C-alpha atoms as an extended CHARMM CRD file, in Angstrom:
* protein
*
       213  EXT
         1         1  GLU       CA            -34.4700000000       57.6140000000      -51.4860000000  PROA      1               0.0000000000
         2         2  LEU       CA            -32.3740000000       54.5390000000      -50.7320000000  PROA      2               0.0000000000
         3         3  GLU       CA            -29.6730000000       56.6340000000      -49.0990000000  PROA      3               0.0000000000
         4         4  GLU       CA            -32.2100000000       58.3780000000      -46.8500000000  PROA      4               0.0000000000
         5         5  SER       CA            -34.0520000000       55.1810000000      -45.9060000000  PROA      5               0.0000000000
         6         6  PHE       CA            -31.1270000000       52.9630000000      -44.9590000000  PROA      6               0.0000000000
         7         7  PRO       CA            -28.2810000000       54.2650000000      -42.7680000000  PROA      7               0.0000000000
         8         8  TYR       CA            -24.9070000000       52.6280000000      -42.0790000000  PROA      8               0.0000000000
         9         9  ASN       CA            -24.1080000000       52.1990000000      -45.7830000000  PROA      9               0.0000000000
        10        10  VAL       CA            -26.5130000000       49.2720000000      -46.0810000000  PROA      10              0.0000000000
        11        11  VAL       CA            -28.4000000000       49.4000000000      -49.3720000000  PROA      11              0.0000000000
        12        12  TYR       CA            -31.1860000000       47.0970000000      -50.5250000000  PROA      12              0.0000000000
        13        13  LEU       CA            -31.1970000000       47.1590000000      -54.3010000000  PROA      13              0.0000000000
        14        14  SER       CA            -34.5150000000       48.1280000000      -55.8240000000  PROA      14              0.0000000000
        15        15  VAL       CA            -36.2320000000       45.9510000000      -58.4170000000  PROA      15              0.0000000000
        16        16  LYS       CA            -35.3270000000       48.5500000000      -61.0520000000  PROA      16              0.0000000000
        17        17  ILE       CA            -31.6000000000       48.3430000000      -60.2780000000  PROA      17              0.0000000000
        18        18  LYS       CA            -31.6750000000       44.5350000000      -60.1660000000  PROA      18              0.0000000000
        19        19  LYS       CA            -33.3450000000       44.4440000000      -63.5860000000  PROA      19              0.0000000000
        20        20  GLU       CA            -30.7660000000       46.8670000000      -64.9810000000  PROA      20              0.0000000000
        21        21  LEU       CA            -27.8870000000       44.7350000000      -63.7320000000  PROA      21              0.0000000000
        22        22  LYS       CA            -29.4190000000       41.5510000000      -65.1310000000  PROA      22              0.0000000000
        23        23  LYS       CA            -30.1610000000       43.2700000000      -68.4500000000  PROA      23              0.0000000000
        24        24  VAL       CA            -26.5730000000       44.4210000000      -68.9520000000  PROA      24              0.0000000000
        25        25  ILE       CA            -25.1970000000       40.9710000000      -68.1940000000  PROA      25              0.0000000000
        26        26  SER       CA            -27.7660000000       39.0960000000      -70.3170000000  PROA      26              0.0000000000
        27        27  LYS       CA            -26.8930000000       41.2520000000      -73.3500000000  PROA      27              0.0000000000
        28        28  ARG       CA            -23.2570000000       40.1980000000      -72.9770000000  PROA      28              0.0000000000
        29        29  LYS       CA            -22.0140000000       43.7320000000      -73.1870000000  PROA      29              0.0000000000
        30        30  LYS       CA            -18.3230000000       44.4730000000      -72.9710000000  PROA      30              0.0000000000
        31        31  ASP       CA            -16.4710000000       43.9570000000      -69.7190000000  PROA      31              0.0000000000
        32        32  GLU       CA            -16.1500000000       47.7290000000      -69.4030000000  PROA      32              0.0000000000
        33        33  ASP       CA            -19.9560000000       48.1320000000      -69.3770000000  PROA      33              0.0000000000
        34        34  ILE       CA            -20.3670000000       45.6060000000      -66.5600000000  PROA      34              0.0000000000
        35        35  LYS       CA            -17.5340000000       47.1980000000      -64.6140000000  PROA      35              0.0000000000
        36        36  ARG       CA            -19.0630000000       50.6400000000      -65.0630000000  PROA      36              0.0000000000
        37        37  LEU       CA            -22.4590000000       49.4700000000      -63.8000000000  PROA      37              0.0000000000
        38        38  LEU       CA            -20.9360000000       47.6810000000      -60.8360000000  PROA      38              0.0000000000
        39        39  TYR       CA            -18.9430000000       50.7690000000      -59.8750000000  PROA      39              0.0000000000
        40        40  GLU       CA            -22.0640000000       52.9110000000      -60.1200000000  PROA      40              0.0000000000
        41        41  LEU       CA            -23.8100000000       50.5790000000      -57.6950000000  PROA      41              0.0000000000
        42        42  VAL       CA            -21.0320000000       50.3210000000      -55.1350000000  PROA      42              0.0000000000
        43        43  HSD       CA            -18.9870000000       53.5080000000      -55.4410000000  PROA      43              0.0000000000
        44        44  LYS       CA            -20.9050000000       55.3720000000      -52.7350000000  PROA      44              0.0000000000
        45        45  HSD       CA            -21.6690000000       52.3210000000      -50.6350000000  PROA      45              0.0000000000
        46        46  LYS       CA            -18.8500000000       50.1160000000      -49.5370000000  PROA      46              0.0000000000
        47        47  TYR       CA            -21.1620000000       47.2750000000      -48.5650000000  PROA      47              0.0000000000
        48        48  ILE       CA            -24.2160000000       46.1150000000      -50.4190000000  PROA      48              0.0000000000
        49        49  TYR       CA            -26.5010000000       43.5130000000      -48.8840000000  PROA      49              0.0000000000
        50        50  LEU       CA            -28.7810000000       41.9980000000      -51.4880000000  PROA      50              0.0000000000
        51        51  ARG       CA            -32.1970000000       40.5560000000      -50.8040000000  PROA      51              0.0000000000
        52        52  LEU       CA            -32.0770000000       38.3880000000      -53.9220000000  PROA      52              0.0000000000
        53        53  SER       CA            -33.1980000000       34.8920000000      -54.7590000000  PROA      53              0.0000000000
        54        54  ILE       CA            -30.4810000000       32.2910000000      -55.2150000000  PROA      54              0.0000000000
        55        55  ASN       CA            -31.3740000000       32.1150000000      -58.9370000000  PROA      55              0.0000000000
        56        56  LEU       CA            -30.6070000000       35.7830000000      -59.4830000000  PROA      56              0.0000000000
        57        57  LEU       CA            -27.4190000000       35.5180000000      -57.4310000000  PROA      57              0.0000000000
        58        58  SER       CA            -26.3360000000       32.5860000000      -59.6150000000  PROA      58              0.0000000000
        59        59  THR       CA            -27.0120000000       34.7020000000      -62.6940000000  PROA      59              0.0000000000
        60        60  ILE       CA            -24.9850000000       37.7250000000      -61.6570000000  PROA      60              0.0000000000
        61        61  TYR       CA            -21.9510000000       36.1650000000      -59.9690000000  PROA      61              0.0000000000
        62        62  LYS       CA            -20.3750000000       34.6110000000      -63.0680000000  PROA      62              0.0000000000
        63        63  PRO       CA            -19.2460000000       37.8880000000      -64.6850000000  PROA      63              0.0000000000
        64        64  PHE       CA            -17.8070000000       39.0040000000      -61.3370000000  PROA      64              0.0000000000
        65        65  ILE       CA            -15.6330000000       35.8860000000      -61.1880000000  PROA      65              0.0000000000
        66        66  MET       CA            -14.3500000000       36.5970000000      -64.6980000000  PROA      66              0.0000000000
        67        67  LEU       CA            -13.5920000000       40.2480000000      -63.9670000000  PROA      67              0.0000000000
        68        68  TYR       CA            -12.4630000000       40.1900000000      -60.3380000000  PROA      68              0.0000000000
        69        69  ASP       CA            -10.9750000000       37.9970000000      -57.6340000000  PROA      69              0.0000000000
        70        70  THR       CA            -14.3200000000       36.7320000000      -56.3770000000  PROA      70              0.0000000000
        71        71  ILE       CA            -15.2480000000       34.2200000000      -53.6780000000  PROA      71              0.0000000000
        72        72  LEU       CA            -18.7510000000       32.7880000000      -53.6510000000  PROA      72              0.0000000000
        73        73  LEU       CA            -20.1650000000       30.8360000000      -50.7040000000  PROA      73              0.0000000000
        74        74  PHE       CA            -23.3470000000       28.8210000000      -51.1600000000  PROA      74              0.0000000000
        75        75  SER       CA            -24.6810000000       26.3880000000      -48.5280000000  PROA      75              0.0000000000
        76        76  LEU       CA            -21.6460000000       24.8190000000      -46.8930000000  PROA      76              0.0000000000
        77        77  ASP       CA            -20.8760000000       21.1210000000      -47.1690000000  PROA      77              0.0000000000
        78        78  ILE       CA            -20.5500000000       20.7670000000      -43.3990000000  PROA      78              0.0000000000
        79        79  ILE       CA            -20.2590000000       16.9690000000      -43.5110000000  PROA      79              0.0000000000
        80        80  GLU       CA            -17.3710000000       17.0660000000      -45.9870000000  PROA      80              0.0000000000
        81        81  ILE       CA            -15.5970000000       19.7810000000      -43.9970000000  PROA      81              0.0000000000
        82        82  LYS       CA            -15.9600000000       18.0160000000      -40.6390000000  PROA      82              0.0000000000
        83        83  TYR       CA            -15.4070000000       14.4130000000      -41.6800000000  PROA      83              0.0000000000
        84        84  ARG       CA            -12.6600000000       14.6340000000      -44.2890000000  PROA      84              0.0000000000
        85        85  ARG       CA            -10.1910000000       12.0910000000      -42.9660000000  PROA      85              0.0000000000
        86        86  LYS       CA             -6.9440000000       13.9910000000      -43.5500000000  PROA      86              0.0000000000
        87        87  ILE       CA             -6.4280000000       17.6940000000      -44.1190000000  PROA      87              0.0000000000
        88        88  THR       CA             -3.7340000000       18.7210000000      -46.5770000000  PROA      88              0.0000000000
        89        89  PRO       CA             -2.3620000000       22.2830000000      -46.6650000000  PROA      89              0.0000000000
        90        90  VAL       CA             -3.4680000000       23.8240000000      -49.9670000000  PROA      90              0.0000000000
        91        91  TYR       CA             -2.9360000000       27.0690000000      -51.8470000000  PROA      91              0.0000000000
        92        92  GLN       CA             -6.3200000000       27.4480000000      -53.5460000000  PROA      92              0.0000000000
        93        93  LEU       CA             -9.2240000000       29.8360000000      -53.8980000000  PROA      93              0.0000000000
        94        94  LEU       CA            -11.9060000000       28.9240000000      -51.3710000000  PROA      94              0.0000000000
        95        95  SER       CA            -14.4670000000       26.6050000000      -52.9550000000  PROA      95              0.0000000000
        96        96  GLU       CA            -18.1500000000       27.5230000000      -53.2320000000  PROA      96              0.0000000000
        97        97  ARG       CA            -19.1810000000       25.1120000000      -50.4640000000  PROA      97              0.0000000000
        98        98  GLY       CA            -16.1090000000       25.6000000000      -48.2850000000  PROA      98              0.0000000000
        99        99  GLU       CA            -14.7230000000       22.0650000000      -48.5640000000  PROA      99              0.0000000000
       100       100  ASN       CA            -11.1090000000       23.2490000000      -48.7720000000  PROA      100             0.0000000000
       101       101  ALA       CA            -11.3310000000       25.9270000000      -46.0380000000  PROA      101             0.0000000000
       102       102  LEU       CA             -9.4310000000       23.9520000000      -43.4070000000  PROA      102             0.0000000000
       103       103  GLY       CA             -6.7140000000       23.0730000000      -45.9200000000  PROA      103             0.0000000000
       104       104  ILE       CA             -6.2600000000       26.7850000000      -46.6520000000  PROA      104             0.0000000000
       105       105  LEU       CA             -6.0900000000       27.5700000000      -42.9240000000  PROA      105             0.0000000000
       106       106  TYR       CA             -3.6410000000       24.7080000000      -42.3960000000  PROA      106             0.0000000000
       107       107  LEU       CA             -1.2800000000       26.3050000000      -44.9300000000  PROA      107             0.0000000000
       108       108  ILE       CA             -1.5980000000       29.6810000000      -43.1610000000  PROA      108             0.0000000000
       109       109  GLN       CA             -0.6680000000       28.0990000000      -39.8260000000  PROA      109             0.0000000000
       110       110  PHE       CA              2.2170000000       26.2450000000      -41.4870000000  PROA      110             0.0000000000
       111       111  LYS       CA              3.6000000000       29.4550000000      -43.0130000000  PROA      111             0.0000000000
       112       112  ASN       CA              2.9810000000       31.8230000000      -40.0800000000  PROA      112             0.0000000000
       113       113  GLY       CA              3.2570000000       29.4470000000      -37.1410000000  PROA      113             0.0000000000
       114       114  LYS       CA             -0.2640000000       30.3390000000      -35.9710000000  PROA      114             0.0000000000
       115       115  LEU       CA             -3.8180000000       30.9090000000      -37.1240000000  PROA      115             0.0000000000
       116       116  PRO       CA             -4.9090000000       34.4160000000      -38.2190000000  PROA      116             0.0000000000
       117       117  GLU       CA             -5.4540000000       36.7850000000      -35.3020000000  PROA      117             0.0000000000
       118       118  ARG       CA             -9.1880000000       37.3120000000      -35.8270000000  PROA      118             0.0000000000
       119       119  ILE       CA             -9.7860000000       33.5610000000      -35.9680000000  PROA      119             0.0000000000
       120       120  GLY       CA             -7.9670000000       33.1960000000      -32.6740000000  PROA      120             0.0000000000
       121       121  TYR       CA            -10.1060000000       36.0010000000      -31.2660000000  PROA      121             0.0000000000
       122       122  LEU       CA            -13.3200000000       34.3670000000      -32.4870000000  PROA      122             0.0000000000
       123       123  LEU       CA            -12.4470000000       30.9950000000      -30.9500000000  PROA      123             0.0000000000
       124       124  ASN       CA            -11.5550000000       32.5570000000      -27.6270000000  PROA      124             0.0000000000
       125       125  LYS       CA            -14.4460000000       35.0430000000      -27.4680000000  PROA      125             0.0000000000
       126       126  PHE       CA            -17.3400000000       32.8470000000      -28.5570000000  PROA      126             0.0000000000
       127       127  PHE       CA            -16.1650000000       29.3010000000      -27.8080000000  PROA      127             0.0000000000
       128       128  ASN       CA            -13.5890000000       29.7790000000      -25.0270000000  PROA      128             0.0000000000
       129       129  CYS       CA            -10.9940000000       27.7050000000      -26.8470000000  PROA      129             0.0000000000
       130       130  ARG       CA             -7.9340000000       27.9430000000      -29.0660000000  PROA      130             0.0000000000
       131       131  GLY       CA             -7.5150000000       26.1750000000      -32.3750000000  PROA      131             0.0000000000
       132       132  TYR       CA             -4.6190000000       24.4630000000      -34.1190000000  PROA      132             0.0000000000
       133       133  PHE       CA             -3.7240000000       21.8070000000      -36.6710000000  PROA      133             0.0000000000
       134       134  LYS       CA             -1.7850000000       18.6860000000      -35.8540000000  PROA      134             0.0000000000
       135       135  GLU       CA             -1.4350000000       15.2590000000      -37.4400000000  PROA      135             0.0000000000
       136       136  ARG       CA             -3.3940000000       16.5160000000      -40.4670000000  PROA      136             0.0000000000
       137       137  ASN       CA             -6.5090000000       17.3250000000      -38.4770000000  PROA      137             0.0000000000
       138       138  PHE       CA             -7.9860000000       20.4530000000      -36.8620000000  PROA      138             0.0000000000
       139       139  TYR       CA             -8.5480000000       20.6130000000      -33.0970000000  PROA      139             0.0000000000
       140       140  VAL       CA             -9.6880000000       23.1110000000      -30.5300000000  PROA      140             0.0000000000
       141       141  TYR       CA             -8.5860000000       23.0500000000      -26.9160000000  PROA      141             0.0000000000
       142       142  ASP       CA            -11.4690000000       23.8580000000      -24.5570000000  PROA      142             0.0000000000
       143       143  LEU       CA            -10.0110000000       26.2460000000      -22.0010000000  PROA      143             0.0000000000
       144       144  SER       CA            -12.7560000000       25.5340000000      -19.4370000000  PROA      144             0.0000000000
       145       145  LYS       CA            -12.9040000000       21.7490000000      -19.6070000000  PROA      145             0.0000000000
       146       146  ARG       CA             -9.2310000000       21.4430000000      -20.5600000000  PROA      146             0.0000000000
       147       147  ILE       CA             -9.8990000000       18.8750000000      -23.2400000000  PROA      147             0.0000000000
       148       148  GLU       CA             -8.9250000000       18.6130000000      -26.9010000000  PROA      148             0.0000000000
       149       149  ILE       CA            -11.7860000000       18.3570000000      -29.3880000000  PROA      149             0.0000000000
       150       150  PRO       CA            -11.2950000000       17.2720000000      -33.0400000000  PROA      150             0.0000000000
       151       151  LYS       CA            -13.1290000000       18.9830000000      -35.8820000000  PROA      151             0.0000000000
       152       152  GLU       CA            -15.5970000000       16.1060000000      -36.1860000000  PROA      152             0.0000000000
       153       153  HSD       CA            -17.2170000000       17.1620000000      -32.8910000000  PROA      153             0.0000000000
       154       154  LEU       CA            -17.1910000000       20.9370000000      -33.3620000000  PROA      154             0.0000000000
       155       155  PRO       CA            -20.4090000000       22.9950000000      -33.6530000000  PROA      155             0.0000000000
       156       156  ASP       CA            -21.5670000000       23.7410000000      -37.1810000000  PROA      156             0.0000000000
       157       157  GLY       CA            -21.6260000000       27.4520000000      -36.3440000000  PROA      157             0.0000000000
       158       158  LEU       CA            -17.9310000000       27.3910000000      -35.5120000000  PROA      158             0.0000000000
       159       159  ILE       CA            -17.1820000000       25.7150000000      -38.8410000000  PROA      159             0.0000000000
       160       160  LYS       CA            -19.2990000000       28.2900000000      -40.7330000000  PROA      160             0.0000000000
       161       161  ALA       CA            -17.4950000000       31.1780000000      -39.0210000000  PROA      161             0.0000000000
       162       162  LEU       CA            -14.1050000000       29.6500000000      -39.8480000000  PROA      162             0.0000000000
       163       163  VAL       CA            -15.0380000000       29.3620000000      -43.5160000000  PROA      163             0.0000000000
       164       164  ILE       CA            -16.1590000000       32.9960000000      -43.7710000000  PROA      164             0.0000000000
       165       165  LEU       CA            -13.0450000000       34.2950000000      -42.0150000000  PROA      165             0.0000000000
       166       166  THR       CA            -10.9040000000       32.0790000000      -44.2370000000  PROA      166             0.0000000000
       167       167  ALA       CA            -12.5140000000       33.7700000000      -47.2410000000  PROA      167             0.0000000000
       168       168  LEU       CA            -11.4610000000       37.1610000000      -45.8460000000  PROA      168             0.0000000000
       169       169  GLU       CA             -7.8630000000       35.9550000000      -45.4230000000  PROA      169             0.0000000000
       170       170  GLN       CA             -7.7390000000       35.4680000000      -49.2020000000  PROA      170             0.0000000000
       171       171  LYS       CA             -8.5620000000       39.1710000000      -49.6730000000  PROA      171             0.0000000000
       172       172  PRO       CA            -10.9410000000       38.8590000000      -52.6280000000  PROA      172             0.0000000000
       173       173  THR       CA            -12.1820000000       41.9200000000      -54.4790000000  PROA      173             0.0000000000
       174       174  ILE       CA            -15.7610000000       40.6810000000      -54.1630000000  PROA      174             0.0000000000
       175       175  LEU       CA            -17.2810000000       38.2630000000      -51.6450000000  PROA      175             0.0000000000
       176       176  LEU       CA            -20.7410000000       36.7540000000      -52.1610000000  PROA      176             0.0000000000
       177       177  ILE       CA            -22.3710000000       34.8320000000      -49.2880000000  PROA      177             0.0000000000
       178       178  ASP       CA            -25.7010000000       33.0480000000      -49.5650000000  PROA      178             0.0000000000
       179       179  GLU       CA            -27.8510000000       32.9030000000      -46.3990000000  PROA      179             0.0000000000
       180       180  ILE       CA            -25.1110000000       34.0560000000      -44.0800000000  PROA      180             0.0000000000
       181       181  GLU       CA            -27.2280000000       33.3980000000      -40.9730000000  PROA      181             0.0000000000
       182       182  ASN       CA            -27.2910000000       29.6030000000      -41.3910000000  PROA      182             0.0000000000
       183       183  TYR       CA            -25.6740000000       27.8310000000      -38.3910000000  PROA      183             0.0000000000
       184       184  LEU       CA            -24.7600000000       31.1060000000      -36.6390000000  PROA      184             0.0000000000
       185       185  HSD       CA            -26.3250000000       32.2130000000      -33.3470000000  PROA      185             0.0000000000
       186       186  PRO       CA            -27.1940000000       35.9570000000      -33.1770000000  PROA      186             0.0000000000
       187       187  ASP       CA            -24.0920000000       37.1330000000      -31.2810000000  PROA      187             0.0000000000
       188       188  LEU       CA            -21.7440000000       35.2720000000      -33.5910000000  PROA      188             0.0000000000
       189       189  LEU       CA            -23.6770000000       36.4740000000      -36.6490000000  PROA      189             0.0000000000
       190       190  GLU       CA            -23.4010000000       40.0720000000      -35.4510000000  PROA      190             0.0000000000
       191       191  PHE       CA            -19.6390000000       39.6460000000      -35.0010000000  PROA      191             0.0000000000
       192       192  ILE       CA            -19.2230000000       38.2440000000      -38.5250000000  PROA      192             0.0000000000
       193       193  VAL       CA            -21.2810000000       41.0540000000      -40.0770000000  PROA      193             0.0000000000
       194       194  ASN       CA            -19.2150000000       43.6730000000      -38.2180000000  PROA      194             0.0000000000
       195       195  VAL       CA            -15.9990000000       42.0610000000      -39.4460000000  PROA      195             0.0000000000
       196       196  LEU       CA            -17.3100000000       42.1920000000      -43.0110000000  PROA      196             0.0000000000
       197       197  LYS       CA            -18.1320000000       45.8860000000      -42.5990000000  PROA      197             0.0000000000
       198       198  GLU       CA            -14.5690000000       46.6190000000      -41.5240000000  PROA      198             0.0000000000
       199       199  GLU       CA            -13.0190000000       44.9040000000      -44.5440000000  PROA      199             0.0000000000
       200       200  ASN       CA            -12.1370000000       46.7210000000      -47.7570000000  PROA      200             0.0000000000
       201       201  ILE       CA            -14.0850000000       44.1170000000      -49.7290000000  PROA      201             0.0000000000
       202       202  ILE       CA            -17.2840000000       44.5030000000      -51.7510000000  PROA      202             0.0000000000
       203       203  THR       CA            -19.6440000000       42.0710000000      -50.0260000000  PROA      203             0.0000000000
       204       204  PHE       CA            -22.9510000000       40.7350000000      -51.3440000000  PROA      204             0.0000000000
       205       205  ILE       CA            -25.1580000000       38.8250000000      -48.8990000000  PROA      205             0.0000000000
       206       206  THR       CA            -28.5250000000       37.1000000000      -49.1450000000  PROA      206             0.0000000000
       207       207  THR       CA            -30.3580000000       36.7490000000      -45.8620000000  PROA      207             0.0000000000
       208       208  HSD       CA            -33.7060000000       36.3660000000      -44.0920000000  PROA      208             0.0000000000
       209       209  SER       CA            -32.2390000000       37.2180000000      -40.6910000000  PROA      209             0.0000000000
       210       210  PRO       CA            -33.5590000000       40.2160000000      -38.7240000000  PROA      210             0.0000000000
       211       211  THR       CA            -30.1070000000       40.4610000000      -37.1190000000  PROA      211             0.0000000000
       212       212  VAL       CA            -28.5410000000       41.1790000000      -40.5060000000  PROA      212             0.0000000000
       213       213  LEU       CA            -31.4130000000       43.2600000000      -41.8590000000  PROA      213             0.0000000000
Protein backbone atom coordinates (compact mmCIF):
# COMPACT_ATOMS: atom_id res chain seq x y z
CA UNK A 1 0.00 0.00 0.00
CA UNK A 2 2.85 2.37 0.82
CA UNK A 3 4.55 1.66 -2.49
CA UNK A 4 1.35 2.39 -4.43
CA UNK A 5 0.51 5.55 -2.49
CA UNK A 6 3.85 7.34 -2.61
CA UNK A 7 5.87 7.55 -5.84
CA UNK A 8 9.48 8.69 -6.28
CA UNK A 9 10.80 6.28 -3.64
CA UNK A 10 9.48 8.46 -0.82
CA UNK A 11 8.04 6.34 1.98
CA UNK A 12 6.27 7.55 5.11
CA UNK A 13 6.67 4.86 7.73
CA UNK A 14 3.42 3.60 9.17
CA UNK A 15 2.78 3.55 12.91
CA UNK A 16 3.13 -0.24 12.83
CA UNK A 17 6.62 -0.10 11.30
CA UNK A 18 7.72 2.66 13.69
CA UNK A 19 6.57 0.57 16.66
CA UNK A 20 8.41 -2.48 15.31
CA UNK A 21 11.65 -0.53 14.94
CA UNK A 22 11.36 0.94 18.43
CA UNK A 23 10.51 -2.48 19.89
CA UNK A 24 13.59 -4.16 18.43
CA UNK A 25 15.88 -1.42 19.70
CA UNK A 26 14.28 -1.22 23.17
CA UNK A 27 14.79 -4.98 23.66
CA UNK A 28 18.50 -4.51 22.98
CA UNK A 29 18.60 -7.30 20.49
CA UNK A 30 21.82 -8.21 18.75
CA UNK A 31 23.35 -5.84 16.24
CA UNK A 32 22.44 -8.30 13.49
CA UNK A 33 18.72 -8.01 14.35
CA UNK A 34 18.79 -4.21 14.12
CA UNK A 35 20.74 -4.37 10.87
CA UNK A 36 18.28 -6.87 9.43
CA UNK A 37 15.29 -4.68 10.31
CA UNK A 38 16.95 -1.57 8.92
CA UNK A 39 17.75 -3.34 5.66
CA UNK A 40 14.17 -4.56 5.39
CA UNK A 41 12.97 -0.98 5.71
CA UNK A 42 15.37 0.59 3.24
CA UNK A 43 16.34 -2.15 0.79
CA UNK A 44 13.64 -1.28 -1.74
CA UNK A 45 13.62 2.44 -1.03
CA UNK A 46 16.84 4.34 -1.23
CA UNK A 47 15.44 7.34 0.61
CA UNK A 48 13.13 7.30 3.58
CA UNK A 49 11.61 10.52 4.85
CA UNK A 50 10.24 10.09 8.35
CA UNK A 51 7.39 12.07 9.82
CA UNK A 52 8.54 11.38 13.37
CA UNK A 53 8.67 13.40 16.55
CA UNK A 54 12.10 14.51 17.73
CA UNK A 55 11.74 12.15 20.73
CA UNK A 56 11.38 9.10 18.52
CA UNK A 57 14.23 10.25 16.29
CA UNK A 58 16.42 10.62 19.39
CA UNK A 59 15.48 7.08 20.40
CA UNK A 60 16.33 5.40 17.12
CA UNK A 61 19.48 7.23 16.03
CA UNK A 62 21.81 5.92 18.74
CA UNK A 63 22.04 2.33 17.43
CA UNK A 64 22.66 3.69 13.92
CA UNK A 65 25.67 5.66 15.17
CA UNK A 66 27.06 2.51 16.80
CA UNK A 67 26.55 0.37 13.71
CA UNK A 68 27.22 2.78 10.85
CA UNK A 69 28.99 5.99 9.91
CA UNK A 70 26.08 8.24 10.85
CA UNK A 71 25.68 12.02 10.84
CA UNK A 72 22.82 13.55 12.79
CA UNK A 73 21.75 17.19 12.40
CA UNK A 74 19.44 18.74 14.97
CA UNK A 75 18.63 22.47 15.08
CA UNK A 76 21.79 24.27 14.03
CA UNK A 77 23.71 26.55 16.37
CA UNK A 78 23.69 29.39 13.85
CA UNK A 79 25.16 31.93 16.28
CA UNK A 80 28.14 29.71 17.10
CA UNK A 81 28.73 28.95 13.42
CA UNK A 82 28.55 32.58 12.30
CA UNK A 83 30.32 34.29 15.19
CA UNK A 84 33.14 31.91 16.06
CA UNK A 85 36.11 34.26 16.02
CA UNK A 86 38.65 32.05 14.24
CA UNK A 87 38.04 28.99 12.10
CA UNK A 88 40.55 26.16 12.36
CA UNK A 89 40.74 23.41 9.72
CA UNK A 90 39.60 20.18 11.39
CA UNK A 91 39.31 16.52 10.46
CA UNK A 92 36.20 15.55 12.43
CA UNK A 93 32.75 14.06 12.01
CA UNK A 94 30.22 16.86 11.62
CA UNK A 95 28.71 17.74 15.00
CA UNK A 96 24.98 17.44 15.71
CA UNK A 97 24.44 21.21 15.62
CA UNK A 98 26.93 21.95 12.85
CA UNK A 99 29.37 24.02 14.90
CA UNK A 100 32.44 22.53 13.20
CA UNK A 101 31.08 22.60 9.62
CA UNK A 102 33.18 25.55 8.47
CA UNK A 103 36.31 24.01 9.99
CA UNK A 104 35.66 20.84 7.98
CA UNK A 105 35.14 22.87 4.80
CA UNK A 106 38.28 24.89 5.54
CA UNK A 107 40.31 21.66 5.59
CA UNK A 108 38.75 20.58 2.26
CA UNK A 109 39.73 23.89 0.65
CA UNK A 110 43.22 23.60 2.15
CA UNK A 111 43.70 20.09 0.75
CA UNK A 112 42.04 20.58 -2.66
CA UNK A 113 42.70 24.26 -3.28
CA UNK A 114 38.97 24.96 -3.62
CA UNK A 115 35.57 24.27 -2.11
CA UNK A 116 33.57 21.21 -3.27
CA UNK A 117 31.98 21.68 -6.69
CA UNK A 118 28.36 21.49 -5.54
CA UNK A 119 28.98 24.10 -2.85
CA UNK A 120 30.43 26.39 -5.48
CA UNK A 121 27.37 25.73 -7.63
CA UNK A 122 24.99 26.48 -4.76
CA UNK A 123 26.69 29.79 -3.93
CA UNK A 124 26.66 30.90 -7.54
CA UNK A 125 23.14 29.69 -8.39
CA UNK A 126 21.22 30.88 -5.34
CA UNK A 127 23.35 33.71 -3.94
CA UNK A 128 25.31 34.95 -6.98
CA UNK A 129 28.61 34.75 -5.14
CA UNK A 130 31.68 32.59 -4.65
CA UNK A 131 33.01 31.44 -1.30
CA UNK A 132 36.48 31.00 0.16
CA UNK A 133 38.45 30.94 3.40
CA UNK A 134 41.16 33.41 4.25
CA UNK A 135 42.74 34.64 7.47
CA UNK A 136 40.85 31.93 9.38
CA UNK A 137 37.43 33.21 8.39
CA UNK A 138 34.87 32.37 5.68
CA UNK A 139 33.86 34.98 3.09
CA UNK A 140 31.70 35.19 0.02
CA UNK A 141 32.34 37.61 -2.82
CA UNK A 142 29.10 39.11 -4.13
CA UNK A 143 29.43 39.02 -7.91
CA UNK A 144 26.77 41.71 -8.43
CA UNK A 145 27.83 44.26 -5.83
CA UNK A 146 31.50 43.28 -6.06
CA UNK A 147 31.98 43.29 -2.32
CA UNK A 148 33.41 40.77 0.13
CA UNK A 149 31.08 39.62 2.90
CA UNK A 150 32.30 37.75 6.03
CA UNK A 151 30.37 34.83 7.48
CA UNK A 152 28.97 36.99 10.28
CA UNK A 153 26.74 38.79 7.77
CA UNK A 154 25.64 35.82 5.66
CA UNK A 155 21.99 34.64 5.51
CA UNK A 156 21.08 31.82 7.86
CA UNK A 157 19.77 29.82 4.90
CA UNK A 158 23.17 29.91 3.24
CA UNK A 159 24.79 28.64 6.44
CA UNK A 160 22.21 25.82 6.75
CA UNK A 161 22.81 24.74 3.15
CA UNK A 162 26.58 24.74 3.70
CA UNK A 163 26.22 22.51 6.75
CA UNK A 164 24.05 19.95 4.92
CA UNK A 165 26.38 19.82 1.92
CA UNK A 166 29.35 19.50 4.27
CA UNK A 167 27.65 16.45 5.78
CA UNK A 168 27.42 14.90 2.30
CA UNK A 169 31.14 15.52 1.70
CA UNK A 170 31.85 13.20 4.63
CA UNK A 171 29.97 10.40 2.83
CA UNK A 172 28.17 8.89 5.82
CA UNK A 173 26.26 5.64 5.53
CA UNK A 174 23.24 7.24 7.18
CA UNK A 175 22.27 10.92 7.41
CA UNK A 176 19.53 12.11 9.79
CA UNK A 177 18.26 15.70 9.49
CA UNK A 178 15.71 17.24 11.83
CA UNK A 179 13.36 19.87 10.34
CA UNK A 180 15.32 20.29 7.14
CA UNK A 181 13.17 23.24 6.01
CA UNK A 182 14.34 25.60 8.77
CA UNK A 183 16.07 28.71 7.31
CA UNK A 184 15.71 27.52 3.69
CA UNK A 185 13.50 29.27 1.13
CA UNK A 186 11.49 26.90 -1.14
CA UNK A 187 13.83 26.96 -4.16
CA UNK A 188 16.90 26.30 -2.04
CA UNK A 189 15.05 23.60 -0.08
CA UNK A 190 14.05 21.88 -3.32
CA UNK A 191 17.68 21.95 -4.49
CA UNK A 192 18.92 20.40 -1.23
CA UNK A 193 16.28 17.65 -1.33
CA UNK A 194 17.20 16.82 -4.94
CA UNK A 195 20.87 16.62 -4.00
CA UNK A 196 20.01 14.22 -1.19
CA UNK A 197 18.03 12.05 -3.61
CA UNK A 198 21.04 11.77 -5.90
CA UNK A 199 23.39 10.63 -3.14
CA UNK A 200 24.03 6.98 -2.31
CA UNK A 201 23.23 7.70 1.34
CA UNK A 202 20.33 6.48 3.47
CA UNK A 203 18.66 9.73 4.53
CA UNK A 204 16.11 10.22 7.31
CA UNK A 205 14.34 13.59 7.48
CA UNK A 206 11.74 15.11 9.77
CA UNK A 207 9.74 17.92 8.24
CA UNK A 208 6.49 19.92 8.24
CA UNK A 209 7.22 21.49 4.85
CA UNK A 210 4.81 20.97 1.94
CA UNK A 211 7.80 21.42 -0.39
CA UNK A 212 9.45 18.32 1.07
CA UNK A 213 6.24 16.33 1.54
